[in-house]
Coordinates of C-alpha atoms in Angstrom, one line a residue:
X1 CA 5.7 -20.3 -6.5
X2 CA 3.4 -18.3 -8.7
X3 CA 3.0 -14.8 -7.5
X4 CA -0.5 -13.7 -6.6
X5 CA -1.2 -11.3 -9.5
X6 CA -3.9 -8.6 -9.2
X7 CA -7.3 -9.8 -10.5
X8 CA -9.1 -7.5 -13.0
X9 CA -6.0 -5.4 -13.7
X10 CA -7.7 -3.4 -16.4
X11 CA -10.6 -2.5 -14.1
X12 CA -8.2 -1.4 -11.3
X13 CA -6.2 0.8 -13.7
X14 CA -9.4 2.5 -14.7
X15 CA -10.2 2.9 -11.0
X16 CA -6.8 4.6 -10.5
X17 CA -7.4 6.9 -13.4
X18 CA -10.8 7.9 -11.9
X19 CA -9.2 8.3 -8.5
X20 CA -6.6 10.6 -10.1
X21 CA -9.4 12.7 -11.5
X22 CA -11.0 13.4 -8.1
X23 CA -8.3 13.1 -5.5
X24 CA -6.0 16.2 -5.3
X25 CA -5.0 16.6 -1.7
X26 CA -3.7 14.4 1.1
X27 CA -6.8 14.9 3.3
X28 CA -9.1 13.9 0.3
X29 CA -7.0 10.8 -0.2
X30 CA -7.2 9.9 3.6
X31 CA -10.9 10.5 3.9
X32 CA -11.6 8.5 0.8
X33 CA -10.1 5.4 2.4
X34 CA -11.8 6.2 5.8
X35 CA -15.1 6.3 4.0
X36 CA -14.7 3.1 1.9
X37 CA -12.4 1.1 4.2
X38 CA -13.2 2.5 7.7
X39 CA -13.4 -0.9 9.5
X40 CA -10.2 -2.3 7.8
X41 CA -6.8 -2.1 9.5
X42 CA -4.9 1.0 8.7
X43 CA -2.0 0.4 11.0
X44 CA -0.6 -2.6 13.0
X45 CA 2.0 -1.7 15.6
X46 CA 3.8 -3.2 18.6
X47 CA 2.8 -2.0 22.0
X48 CA 3.1 -3.5 25.5
X49 CA 4.5 -6.8 24.1
X50 CA 1.7 -7.4 21.5
X51 CA 0.5 -6.3 18.1
X52 CA -2.2 -3.7 18.1
X53 CA -4.7 -3.2 15.2
X54 CA -5.9 0.3 14.3
X55 CA -8.7 0.8 11.8
X56 CA -9.0 3.6 9.4
X57 CA -11.9 5.0 11.4
X58 CA -9.9 5.0 14.6
X59 CA -6.9 6.5 12.8
X60 CA -9.1 9.4 11.6
X61 CA -10.1 10.1 15.2
X62 CA -6.5 10.2 16.4
X63 CA -5.4 12.4 13.4
X64 CA -8.3 14.8 14.0
X65 CA -7.4 15.1 17.7
X66 CA -3.8 15.9 16.8
X67 CA -4.9 18.4 14.1
X68 CA -7.3 20.1 16.6
X69 CA -4.6 20.2 19.2
X70 CA -2.1 21.8 16.8
X71 CA -4.7 24.4 15.7
X72 CA -5.3 25.1 19.4
X73 CA -1.6 25.8 19.7
X74 CA -1.9 28.4 17.0
X75 CA -0.7 26.3 14.0
X76 CA -1.9 28.0 10.9
X77 CA -2.4 26.8 7.3
X78 CA 1.0 26.6 5.6
X79 CA 3.0 26.3 8.8
X80 CA 6.0 23.9 8.7
X81 CA 6.3 21.2 11.4
X82 CA 9.0 18.7 11.7
X83 CA 8.9 15.0 12.5
X84 CA 12.2 13.6 13.8
X85 CA 11.7 10.1 15.1
X86 CA 12.6 6.5 14.6
X87 CA 9.7 4.6 12.9
X88 CA 6.7 4.2 15.0
X89 CA 2.9 4.4 14.6
X90 CA 3.0 7.8 16.2
X91 CA 5.0 9.0 13.2
X92 CA 2.1 8.3 10.9
X93 CA -0.4 9.7 13.3
X94 CA 1.5 13.0 13.6
X95 CA 2.0 13.2 9.8
X96 CA -1.7 12.9 9.1
X97 CA -2.5 15.3 12.0
X98 CA -0.2 17.9 10.4
X99 CA -1.9 17.4 7.0
X100 CA -5.4 17.8 8.4
X101 CA -4.3 21.0 10.2
X102 CA -3.2 22.4 6.9
X103 CA 0.5 22.2 7.8
X104 CA 3.5 21.0 5.9
X105 CA 5.3 17.9 7.2
X106 CA 9.0 18.4 7.2
X107 CA 11.0 15.1 7.8
X108 CA 14.3 14.7 9.5
X109 CA 16.2 11.5 9.9
X110 CA 16.7 10.8 13.6
X111 CA 20.4 10.1 13.0
X112 CA 21.1 13.5 11.5
X113 CA 23.7 15.7 13.2
X114 CA 23.0 19.0 15.0
X115 CA 24.2 21.3 12.2
X116 CA 21.9 19.8 9.6
X117 CA 19.0 19.7 12.0
X118 CA 19.4 23.4 12.8
X119 CA 19.8 24.2 9.1
X120 CA 16.5 22.4 8.2
X121 CA 14.5 23.9 11.0
X122 CA 15.7 27.4 10.2
X123 CA 15.5 27.0 6.4
X124 CA 11.9 25.9 6.6
X125 CA 11.0 28.2 9.5
X126 CA 9.6 25.3 11.5
X127 CA 7.2 26.2 14.4
X128 CA 6.9 22.8 16.1
X129 CA 9.0 19.6 16.2
X130 CA 7.6 16.1 16.9
X131 CA 10.5 14.3 18.6
X132 CA 10.5 10.6 18.9
X133 CA 12.1 10.3 22.4
X134 CA 13.6 12.4 25.1
X135 CA 17.1 12.2 23.6
X136 CA 15.9 13.8 20.4
X137 CA 13.9 16.3 22.3
X138 CA 16.9 17.2 24.4
X139 CA 19.1 17.6 21.3
X140 CA 16.5 20.0 19.8
X141 CA 16.2 21.9 23.0
X142 CA 19.9 22.4 23.2
X143 CA 19.7 24.2 19.9
X144 CA 16.8 26.5 20.9
X145 CA 18.9 29.7 21.0
X146 CA 19.8 29.0 17.3
X147 CA 16.1 28.3 16.3
X148 CA 14.2 31.6 16.3
X149 CA 11.0 30.3 14.7
X150 CA 10.7 27.2 16.9
X151 CA 7.7 27.5 19.4
X152 CA 7.7 24.0 21.0
X153 CA 8.6 20.4 21.0
X154 CA 6.1 17.5 21.1
X155 CA 7.5 14.2 22.3
X156 CA 6.2 10.8 21.2
X157 CA 7.6 8.5 23.8
X158 CA 9.5 8.5 27.2
X159 CA 8.3 11.8 28.6
X160 CA 5.7 11.6 31.4
X161 CA 4.4 15.1 30.9
X162 CA 5.3 18.5 29.3
X163 CA 5.3 21.9 30.8
X164 CA 2.2 23.2 29.0
X165 CA 4.2 26.0 27.3
X166 CA 6.8 24.8 24.9
X167 CA 7.2 21.1 25.7
X168 CA 4.4 18.6 25.3
X169 CA 3.7 14.9 25.1
X170 CA 1.7 13.6 22.1
X171 CA -1.0 12.7 24.7
X172 CA -1.0 16.3 25.8
X173 CA -1.8 17.4 22.2
X174 CA -4.4 14.6 21.7
X175 CA -6.1 15.4 25.0
X176 CA -6.3 19.1 24.2
X177 CA -7.6 18.4 20.7
X178 CA -10.2 15.9 22.0
X179 CA -11.5 18.5 24.5
X180 CA -11.5 21.2 21.7
X181 CA -13.5 18.9 19.4
X182 CA -15.9 17.9 22.3
X183 CA -17.1 21.5 22.4
X184 CA -18.6 21.1 19.0
X185 CA -16.0 23.0 17.0
X186 CA -15.7 22.3 13.3
X187 CA -12.2 23.9 13.1
X188 CA -10.6 20.8 11.6
X189 CA -13.2 20.4 8.9
X190 CA -13.0 24.2 8.2
X191 CA -9.2 24.0 7.8
X192 CA -9.3 21.0 5.5
X193 CA -11.8 22.8 3.3
X194 CA -9.2 25.5 2.7
X195 CA -6.5 23.2 1.5
X196 CA -5.8 23.3 -2.3
X197 CA -3.7 21.1 -4.6
X198 CA -1.1 23.9 -4.8
X199 CA -0.6 24.1 -1.0
X200 CA 2.6 22.6 0.4
X201 CA 2.1 19.0 1.8
X202 CA 5.6 18.0 2.7
X203 CA 9.2 19.0 2.6
X204 CA 12.0 16.4 2.4
X205 CA 15.7 17.5 2.3
X206 CA 17.9 15.7 -0.1
X207 CA 20.7 13.7 1.5
X208 CA 23.5 16.0 0.3
X209 CA 26.0 13.4 -1.1
X210 CA 27.7 16.0 -3.3
X211 CA 26.8 19.3 -1.7
X212 CA 24.4 21.2 0.5
X213 CA 21.0 20.0 1.6
X214 CA 18.3 21.1 -0.8
X215 CA 14.6 21.4 0.2
X216 CA 12.2 19.4 -1.9
X217 CA 8.8 20.9 -1.2
X218 CA 5.9 18.9 -2.7
X219 CA 2.4 20.2 -3.0
X220 CA -0.7 18.2 -2.3
X221 CA -1.3 17.9 -6.1
X222 CA 2.3 16.8 -6.6
X223 CA 1.9 14.1 -3.9
X224 CA -1.4 12.7 -5.1
X225 CA -0.3 12.9 -8.8
X226 CA 2.9 11.2 -8.0
X227 CA 1.1 8.5 -6.1
X228 CA -1.2 7.9 -9.1
X229 CA 1.9 7.5 -11.2
X230 CA 3.5 5.0 -8.8
X231 CA 0.4 3.0 -8.3
X232 CA -0.5 2.8 -12.0
X233 CA 3.0 1.8 -13.1
X234 CA 3.0 -1.2 -10.8
X235 CA -0.5 -2.2 -11.8
X236 CA 0.7 -2.2 -15.4
X237 CA 3.0 -5.1 -14.5
X238 CA 0.1 -7.1 -13.0
X239 CA 1.4 -6.8 -9.4
X240 CA 0.3 -3.5 -7.8
X241 CA -1.0 -2.3 -4.4
X242 CA -4.5 -3.6 -3.5
X243 CA -6.8 -3.2 -0.5
X244 CA -5.9 -6.6 0.9
X245 CA -2.2 -5.8 1.1
X246 CA -0.2 -5.7 4.3
X247 CA 2.9 -3.5 4.0
X248 CA 5.7 -4.0 6.6
X249 CA 7.8 -0.8 7.1
X250 CA 11.4 -1.4 7.9
X251 CA 13.0 1.6 6.3
X252 CA 13.0 5.1 7.8
X253 CA 9.7 6.9 7.2
X254 CA 11.7 10.1 6.9
X255 CA 13.0 8.8 3.5
X256 CA 10.8 9.7 0.5
X257 CA 10.8 6.1 -0.8
X258 CA 9.4 4.6 2.4
X259 CA 6.9 7.4 2.9
X260 CA 5.7 7.2 -0.7
X261 CA 5.1 3.5 -0.8
X262 CA 4.7 2.5 2.8
X263 CA 2.6 5.5 3.9
X264 CA 0.8 7.1 1.0
X265 CA 0.4 4.3 -1.6
X266 CA -0.9 2.0 1.1
X267 CA -3.3 4.6 2.3
X268 CA -4.5 5.5 -1.2
X269 CA -5.9 1.9 -1.7
X270 CA -7.1 1.3 1.8
X271 CA -4.4 -1.3 2.6
X272 CA -2.6 -1.9 5.9
X273 CA 0.7 -0.4 7.1
X274 CA 2.5 -2.5 9.8
X275 CA 5.2 -0.7 11.7
X276 CA 8.2 -3.0 12.1
X277 CA 10.2 -3.1 15.4
X278 CA 13.6 -2.3 13.8
X279 CA 16.3 -3.9 11.7
X280 CA 17.2 -6.6 14.3
X281 CA 13.6 -7.8 14.2
X282 CA 13.0 -7.9 10.5
X283 CA 12.7 -11.7 10.0
X284 CA 10.7 -12.1 13.2
X285 CA 8.3 -9.3 12.2
X286 CA 7.9 -10.8 8.7
X287 CA 7.0 -14.2 10.3
X288 CA 4.4 -12.6 12.6
X289 CA 2.9 -9.9 10.3
X290 CA 3.2 -12.0 7.1
X291 CA 3.5 -9.0 4.8
X292 CA 2.6 -8.9 1.1
X293 CA 4.6 -5.8 0.2
X294 CA 7.9 -4.2 1.4
X295 CA 10.6 -1.8 0.3
X296 CA 14.2 -2.3 1.1
X297 CA 17.6 -0.8 0.1
X298 CA 20.0 -3.3 -1.4
X299 CA 22.2 -3.3 1.7
X300 CA 19.3 -4.7 3.8
X301 CA 18.6 -7.3 1.1
X302 CA 22.2 -8.3 1.2
X303 CA 22.1 -8.7 5.0
X304 CA 19.0 -10.8 4.9
X305 CA 20.5 -13.1 2.2
X306 CA 23.7 -13.4 4.3
X307 CA 21.7 -14.0 7.4
X308 CA 19.7 -16.8 5.8
X309 CA 22.9 -18.4 4.5
X310 CA 24.3 -18.3 8.0
X311 CA 21.3 -20.2 9.3
X312 CA 21.7 -22.9 6.7
X313 CA 25.5 -22.9 7.2
X314 CA 25.1 -24.2 10.8
X315 CA 26.4 -27.5 9.3
X316 CA 28.8 -28.1 6.4
X317 CA 26.0 -30.0 4.7
X318 CA 23.6 -27.1 5.1
X319 CA 26.1 -24.7 3.7
X320 CA 26.6 -26.9 0.6
X321 CA 22.8 -27.2 0.2
X322 CA 22.3 -23.5 0.3
X323 CA 25.1 -22.7 -2.1
X324 CA 23.8 -25.3 -4.6
X325 CA 20.2 -24.0 -4.3
X326 CA 21.3 -20.4 -4.9
X327 CA 23.2 -21.6 -8.0
X328 CA 20.1 -23.3 -9.2
X329 CA 18.1 -20.2 -8.6
X330 CA 20.4 -18.1 -10.7
X331 CA 20.6 -20.6 -13.5
X332 CA 16.8 -20.8 -13.4
X333 CA 16.6 -17.1 -14.0
X334 CA 19.0 -17.4 -16.9
X335 CA 16.9 -20.2 -18.3
X336 CA 13.7 -18.1 -18.3
X337 CA 15.2 -15.1 -20.0
X338 CA 14.0 -14.3 -23.4
X339 CA 16.2 -13.0 -26.2
X340 CA 15.6 -9.4 -25.0
X341 CA 16.9 -10.3 -21.5
X342 CA 13.5 -10.1 -19.7
X343 CA 11.1 -12.6 -18.2
X344 CA 7.7 -12.7 -16.6
X345 CA 7.8 -13.0 -12.8
X346 CA 4.0 -13.2 -12.6
X347 CA 4.3 -16.8 -14.0
X348 CA 5.3 -19.8 -12.0
X349 CA 8.9 -21.0 -12.4
X350 CA 7.8 -24.6 -12.6
X351 CA 5.4 -23.8 -15.4
X352 CA 8.2 -22.1 -17.4
X353 CA 11.2 -24.4 -16.7
X354 CA 11.8 -27.7 -18.6
X355 CA 14.2 -30.5 -18.5
X356 CA 17.1 -30.9 -16.0
X357 CA 16.9 -27.4 -14.6
X358 CA 13.2 -28.0 -13.8
X359 CA 14.1 -31.1 -11.8
X360 CA 16.9 -29.3 -10.0
X361 CA 14.5 -26.5 -9.2
X362 CA 11.9 -28.8 -7.7
X363 CA 14.5 -30.2 -5.3
X364 CA 16.0 -26.7 -4.5
X365 CA 12.5 -25.4 -3.9
X366 CA 11.7 -28.1 -1.3
X367 CA 15.2 -28.0 0.3
X368 CA 15.7 -24.2 0.5
X369 CA 13.3 -21.9 -1.3
X370 CA 10.1 -22.9 0.5
X371 CA 11.9 -22.5 3.8
X372 CA 13.1 -19.0 2.8
X373 CA 9.5 -18.0 1.8
X374 CA 8.2 -19.3 5.2
X375 CA 10.9 -17.3 7.0
X376 CA 9.8 -14.2 5.2
X377 CA 6.2 -14.7 6.2
X378 CA 5.0 -16.8 3.2
X379 CA 2.9 -14.1 1.5
X380 CA 5.3 -11.7 -0.1
X381 CA 4.0 -10.7 -3.5
X382 CA 6.6 -8.0 -4.0
X383 CA 9.4 -6.1 -2.3
X384 CA 10.8 -3.1 -4.1
X385 CA 14.5 -2.3 -4.0
X386 CA 15.6 1.4 -4.2
X387 CA 18.0 4.0 -2.9
X388 CA 21.0 2.4 -4.7
X389 CA 21.8 0.1 -7.6
X390 CA 21.1 -3.6 -7.0
X391 CA 23.8 -5.9 -8.3
X392 CA 22.9 -9.0 -10.4
X393 CA 24.5 -11.2 -7.7
X394 CA 21.8 -9.9 -5.3
X395 CA 18.9 -9.5 -7.6
X396 CA 19.1 -12.9 -9.3
X397 CA 19.0 -15.1 -6.1
X398 CA 15.8 -13.4 -4.8
X399 CA 14.2 -13.6 -8.2
X400 CA 15.3 -17.2 -8.6
X401 CA 13.8 -18.1 -5.3
X402 CA 10.4 -16.8 -6.5
X403 CA 10.4 -13.2 -5.0
X404 CA 9.5 -10.4 -7.4
X405 CA 12.0 -7.7 -6.6
X406 CA 10.9 -4.5 -8.3
X407 CA 14.1 -2.6 -9.0
X408 CA 13.2 1.0 -8.6
X409 CA 14.5 4.4 -9.7
X410 CA 13.4 7.8 -8.5
X411 CA 14.4 10.8 -6.5
X412 CA 13.1 12.9 -3.7
X413 CA 12.3 15.5 -6.3
X414 CA 10.1 13.1 -8.2
X415 CA 8.3 11.5 -5.3
X416 CA 10.2 8.3 -6.3
X417 CA 8.5 6.1 -8.9
X418 CA 10.2 7.2 -12.1
X419 CA 11.1 3.7 -13.4
X420 CA 10.1 0.8 -11.1
X421 CA 10.4 -2.7 -12.3
X422 CA 7.2 -4.4 -13.6
X423 CA 6.6 -8.1 -12.9
X424 CA 5.7 -8.9 -16.5
X425 CA 9.0 -7.7 -17.9
X426 CA 11.8 -8.1 -15.3
X427 CA 15.3 -7.4 -16.5
X428 CA 18.0 -8.2 -13.9
X429 CA 19.5 -5.1 -12.4
X430 CA 17.7 -2.8 -14.8
X431 CA 14.6 -0.7 -13.8
X432 CA 11.7 -0.3 -16.1
X433 CA 10.2 2.0 -18.8
X434 CA 9.5 5.5 -17.6
X435 CA 6.3 5.6 -15.7
X436 CA 3.1 7.1 -17.1
X437 CA 2.4 10.8 -16.7
X438 CA 6.0 11.8 -17.3
X439 CA 7.8 13.5 -20.1
X440 CA 11.5 12.7 -20.5
X441 CA 14.5 13.2 -22.6
X442 CA 18.3 12.8 -22.4
X443 CA 20.8 15.7 -22.5
X444 CA 23.8 15.4 -24.8
X445 CA 25.8 13.7 -22.0
X446 CA 23.1 11.1 -21.2
X447 CA 21.6 12.9 -18.2
X448 CA 17.9 12.1 -17.7
X449 CA 15.6 15.1 -17.8
X450 CA 12.1 14.9 -16.4
X451 CA 8.8 16.9 -16.3
X452 CA 5.3 15.9 -15.4
X453 CA 3.0 14.5 -12.8
X454 CA 4.6 14.6 -9.3
X455 CA 7.8 16.3 -10.3
X456 CA 8.8 19.5 -8.5
X457 CA 9.1 22.7 -10.5
X458 CA 11.5 24.3 -8.1
X459 CA 13.4 23.9 -4.9
X460 CA 12.0 25.7 -1.9
X461 CA 13.8 28.9 -1.0
X462 CA 16.9 28.0 -3.1
X463 CA 17.3 30.2 -6.2
X464 CA 20.9 29.1 -6.7
X465 CA 19.9 25.4 -7.0
X466 CA 16.9 26.3 -9.2
X467 CA 19.2 28.0 -11.8
X468 CA 21.2 24.8 -12.3
X469 CA 18.6 22.1 -11.7
X470 CA 16.0 23.1 -14.3
X471 CA 16.1 23.6 -18.1
X472 CA 14.6 26.7 -19.7
X473 CA 11.6 24.7 -20.7
X474 CA 11.0 23.4 -17.2
X475 CA 12.6 19.9 -17.2
X476 CA 14.2 18.8 -14.0
X477 CA 17.8 17.7 -14.2
X478 CA 18.1 14.4 -12.4
X479 CA 21.9 14.4 -12.3
X480 CA 21.8 10.8 -13.4
X481 CA 23.4 9.4 -16.5
X482 CA 21.1 6.7 -17.8
X483 CA 20.8 4.3 -20.7
X484 CA 17.8 2.6 -22.3
X485 CA 17.5 -0.8 -24.0
X486 CA 15.6 -1.4 -27.2
X487 CA 12.3 -1.7 -25.3
X488 CA 12.7 1.5 -23.3
X489 CA 13.8 -0.2 -20.1
X490 CA 16.1 2.1 -18.2
X491 CA 19.1 1.8 -15.8
X492 CA 21.4 4.3 -14.2
X493 CA 25.0 4.4 -15.4
X494 CA 26.2 6.9 -12.7
X495 CA 25.6 10.2 -11.0
X496 CA 26.7 13.0 -13.2
X497 CA 28.5 14.8 -10.4
X498 CA 30.2 11.5 -9.5
X499 CA 31.8 11.0 -12.9
X500 CA 35.6 11.0 -12.5
X501 CA 37.6 13.1 -15.0
X502 CA 41.2 11.9 -15.1
X503 CA 44.1 14.2 -16.0
X504 CA 44.1 12.5 -19.4
X505 CA 40.5 13.7 -20.0
X506 CA 39.1 10.2 -19.8
X507 CA 35.7 9.9 -18.0
X508 CA 35.2 7.0 -15.6
X509 CA 31.8 6.1 -14.0
X510 CA 32.7 5.0 -10.4
X511 CA 29.4 3.1 -9.9
X512 CA 30.4 0.6 -12.6
X513 CA 33.7 -0.1 -10.8
X514 CA 32.1 -0.2 -7.4
X515 CA 29.5 -2.7 -8.5
X516 CA 32.2 -5.0 -9.9
X517 CA 34.1 -4.9 -6.6
X518 CA 31.0 -5.3 -4.5
X519 CA 30.2 -8.6 -6.2
X520 CA 32.4 -10.2 -3.6
X521 CA 30.4 -10.7 -0.4
X522 CA 33.6 -10.2 1.6
X523 CA 33.6 -6.5 0.5
X524 CA 31.4 -4.1 2.3
X525 CA 32.3 -0.6 1.1
X526 CA 34.2 1.0 -1.9
X527 CA 35.2 4.5 -2.9
X528 CA 36.7 4.9 -6.3
X529 CA 39.2 7.7 -6.7
X530 CA 41.1 9.4 -9.6
X531 CA 39.6 12.8 -10.3
X532 CA 42.4 14.8 -11.9
X533 CA 44.8 11.9 -11.4
X534 CA 46.8 9.7 -13.8
X535 CA 45.2 6.5 -12.7
X536 CA 42.2 5.1 -10.8
X537 CA 42.6 3.9 -7.2
X538 CA 40.2 2.8 -4.5
X539 CA 39.5 2.7 -0.8
X540 CA 38.1 -0.8 -0.1
X541 CA 36.6 -1.7 3.2
X542 CA 36.1 -5.5 3.7
X543 CA 33.2 -7.0 5.6
X544 CA 35.3 -7.3 8.7
X545 CA 32.8 -9.6 10.5
X546 CA 33.1 -12.2 7.7
X547 CA 36.9 -11.7 7.4
X548 CA 37.3 -12.3 11.1
X549 CA 35.3 -15.4 10.9
X550 CA 37.5 -16.7 8.1
X551 CA 40.7 -15.8 10.0
X552 CA 39.5 -17.7 13.0
X553 CA 38.7 -20.7 10.8
X554 CA 42.2 -20.6 9.4
X555 CA 43.8 -19.8 12.8
X556 CA 45.2 -16.5 11.5
X557 CA 46.3 -14.5 14.5
X558 CA 45.3 -10.8 14.9
X559 CA 45.0 -8.3 17.7
X560 CA 41.4 -8.8 19.0
X561 CA 41.7 -6.0 21.4
X562 CA 42.0 -3.6 18.4
X563 CA 38.5 -4.6 17.1
X564 CA 35.8 -2.0 17.6
X565 CA 32.1 -2.8 17.1
X566 CA 29.2 -0.4 16.7
X567 CA 25.5 -0.7 16.3
X568 CA 24.7 -0.1 12.6
X569 CA 21.1 -0.3 11.5
X570 CA 20.3 -2.2 14.7
X571 CA 23.1 -4.8 14.3
X572 CA 26.5 -5.1 16.0
X573 CA 29.1 -4.6 13.3
X574 CA 32.9 -4.6 13.4
X575 CA 33.7 -1.1 12.1
X576 CA 37.4 -0.9 12.9
X577 CA 40.4 -3.3 13.1
X578 CA 44.0 -3.0 14.1
X579 CA 46.8 -2.2 11.7
X580 CA 47.9 -5.9 11.7
X581 CA 44.6 -7.1 10.3
X582 CA 44.2 -4.2 7.8
X583 CA 47.7 -5.1 6.4
X584 CA 47.4 -8.9 6.8
X585 CA 48.6 -10.8 3.7
X586 CA 45.5 -13.1 3.7
X587 CA 43.1 -10.1 3.8
X588 CA 45.1 -8.2 1.1
X589 CA 45.1 -11.2 -1.1
X590 CA 41.3 -11.4 -1.0
X591 CA 41.0 -7.7 -2.0
X592 CA 43.7 -8.0 -4.6
X593 CA 42.0 -11.0 -6.3
X594 CA 38.7 -9.1 -6.2
X595 CA 40.3 -6.1 -7.9
X596 CA 42.0 -8.3 -10.5
X597 CA 38.7 -9.9 -11.3
X598 CA 37.0 -6.5 -11.7
X599 CA 39.8 -5.1 -13.8
X600 CA 39.2 -7.9 -16.4
X601 CA 35.9 -6.3 -17.1
X602 CA 37.3 -2.8 -17.6
X603 CA 39.1 -0.8 -20.2
X604 CA 42.7 -0.1 -19.3
X605 CA 42.1 3.5 -18.3
X606 CA 39.2 2.4 -16.0
X607 CA 41.2 -0.3 -14.2
X608 CA 42.1 0.1 -10.5
X609 CA 45.8 0.4 -10.3
X610 CA 46.2 0.7 -6.5
X611 CA 44.0 0.1 -3.5
X612 CA 44.1 0.8 0.2
X613 CA 42.3 -1.0 3.0
X614 CA 41.5 1.5 5.7
X615 CA 41.4 0.3 9.3
X616 CA 37.9 1.9 9.7
X617 CA 34.7 1.7 7.7
X618 CA 32.8 4.7 6.5
X619 CA 30.3 5.7 9.1
X620 CA 27.0 7.6 9.1
X621 CA 27.5 9.1 12.5
X622 CA 30.7 10.8 11.1
X623 CA 28.6 12.1 8.1
X624 CA 30.5 9.9 5.7
X625 CA 27.3 8.1 4.7
X626 CA 23.8 9.3 4.0
X627 CA 20.9 7.7 6.0
X628 CA 20.5 5.3 3.1
X629 CA 24.2 4.3 3.1
X630 CA 25.4 6.2 0.1
X631 CA 29.0 7.4 0.4
X632 CA 29.6 11.2 0.8
X633 CA 32.8 11.5 -1.3
X634 CA 33.7 15.0 -0.1
X635 CA 33.5 14.1 3.6
X636 CA 35.4 10.8 3.1
X637 CA 38.1 12.5 1.1
X638 CA 38.8 14.8 4.1
X639 CA 38.5 12.1 6.8
X640 CA 40.7 9.6 4.9
X641 CA 43.1 12.1 3.3
X642 CA 46.2 10.3 4.5
X643 CA 45.0 7.0 3.1
X644 CA 44.1 8.6 -0.2
X645 CA 47.4 10.5 -0.4
X646 CA 49.3 7.3 0.0
X647 CA 47.7 5.9 -3.1
X648 CA 49.2 8.7 -5.2
X649 CA 52.7 9.0 -3.8
X650 CA 55.3 8.2 -6.4

């Protein structure tokens, strides 16, 4: 399973550098691909029970219609417009229409609550909102009295017609734009000609895990410069984006990571973006689209791995074969590591392995790995992991099965792409050297400071955050404590604001403890506690679906009518159990053994002295998780106050 490396890598790096010299706005980038790749697929999307192909030339027609329609509504250069929608092709069309009209695309996760939505629209003084469906449209409309700058709502799907005043369908806008352009107007071209690298291209609000939402406003020059940095970094590892790539989008496009790689990097090289049908259809979409590139968060990778195991585990023999093959995969990774802990994923495992492990690998490849590759479409050259730390127990199985998983680090403020794994020097659970075009240094406490191409110089309309987020000489404070190995490969130790300071003065990095607990596939969520306390404690939420399956296998009785399921990321998940199951001896033993195992890796002051199993998981709809499933400590501390207090009662 040799990965398809990029031919003529040096030439392609030179091309990227030349591209960077001449491309300085999003419209310039878009029309460069329209000119050179006009007949190639720009988008693939699902409509009326079949996949539809849309060329770059056709996409330019749609985007220009939307731009003209917006200009006809009175949208001016620099106006802020919101897209709040689940992923769909129309998301991309509207985004490019806004850019061609000289507007600034502000993104909102469709799952965000009313208070945050109102804050974003008012803070950015948004004029129009593109809503994905009537439910989102109705929610925005219910806030109208609180949104003085909002002029109208444009609905993608589910609305037969608008009112022609402040409610429109996307077809209404396209029709108006088409009629406007048919009169011979050059208003879109004239607007594009006025756009400069310093003009605002997009605003993305940070997820607010530790405080208020902050507006990251990226200029056209910062977007195109950041894209060059991301593209060049991957090409330096022999596996980068190329025109022939097909990228399957499964993460929310409102997130900077998905938009950077899935929308903009793909567009920059004239590759194809396929819009997936949602989390429940990921494997089916992969089999039909046969993607070459994807981006996932570790939680989605974990669910795919567990889902594949369940398929193999339909029989006891199948389960044993899967477990054996994964063990072979992980040992094969260990066998390939050099003394520096890295290995080259651009080379074939069978060319690099010798002896007994090679013979085992051949058998595991035939029995399991080839089937997994086929299930994931058979053409994946790379899928990047980002948004959270990826544990070795998740990273190694995918690497060992022959998938290059580029472990990425970046922030909204940096247009992602600060340190994204390179195929030629993979280090399990680590990231990569700092990408080209960036200056960096570490503060005295280990915090990473950044300045350079694609890094914001200030937050939008937020002087308070600017005072604490930038150094006097212009470096951005990432808030991440990092470490480097002897070759400059980086990894995050923890978020600076998340560091726990105990009453003894000892500092504890919760991410380290959480990663050790999460090594057990029966654990789903962890929150480490102990700030200002004498000892460390934890809230630990099991994977209740797996626990229930084990209880049923062992004939352990529990109150089934107390179980509550919800749809999470498109899947039905058990999110709450009865008090009998939360306090069950078998369940507590599983968690206790997991904690004991983790504590063996920790210094005494870091060890988890007490834990509590809440009846309910942390939920995004209750604002306890960000859209990328990061825990919001301050919210959870309030909502689970009774559970937390019980851990510190003498």
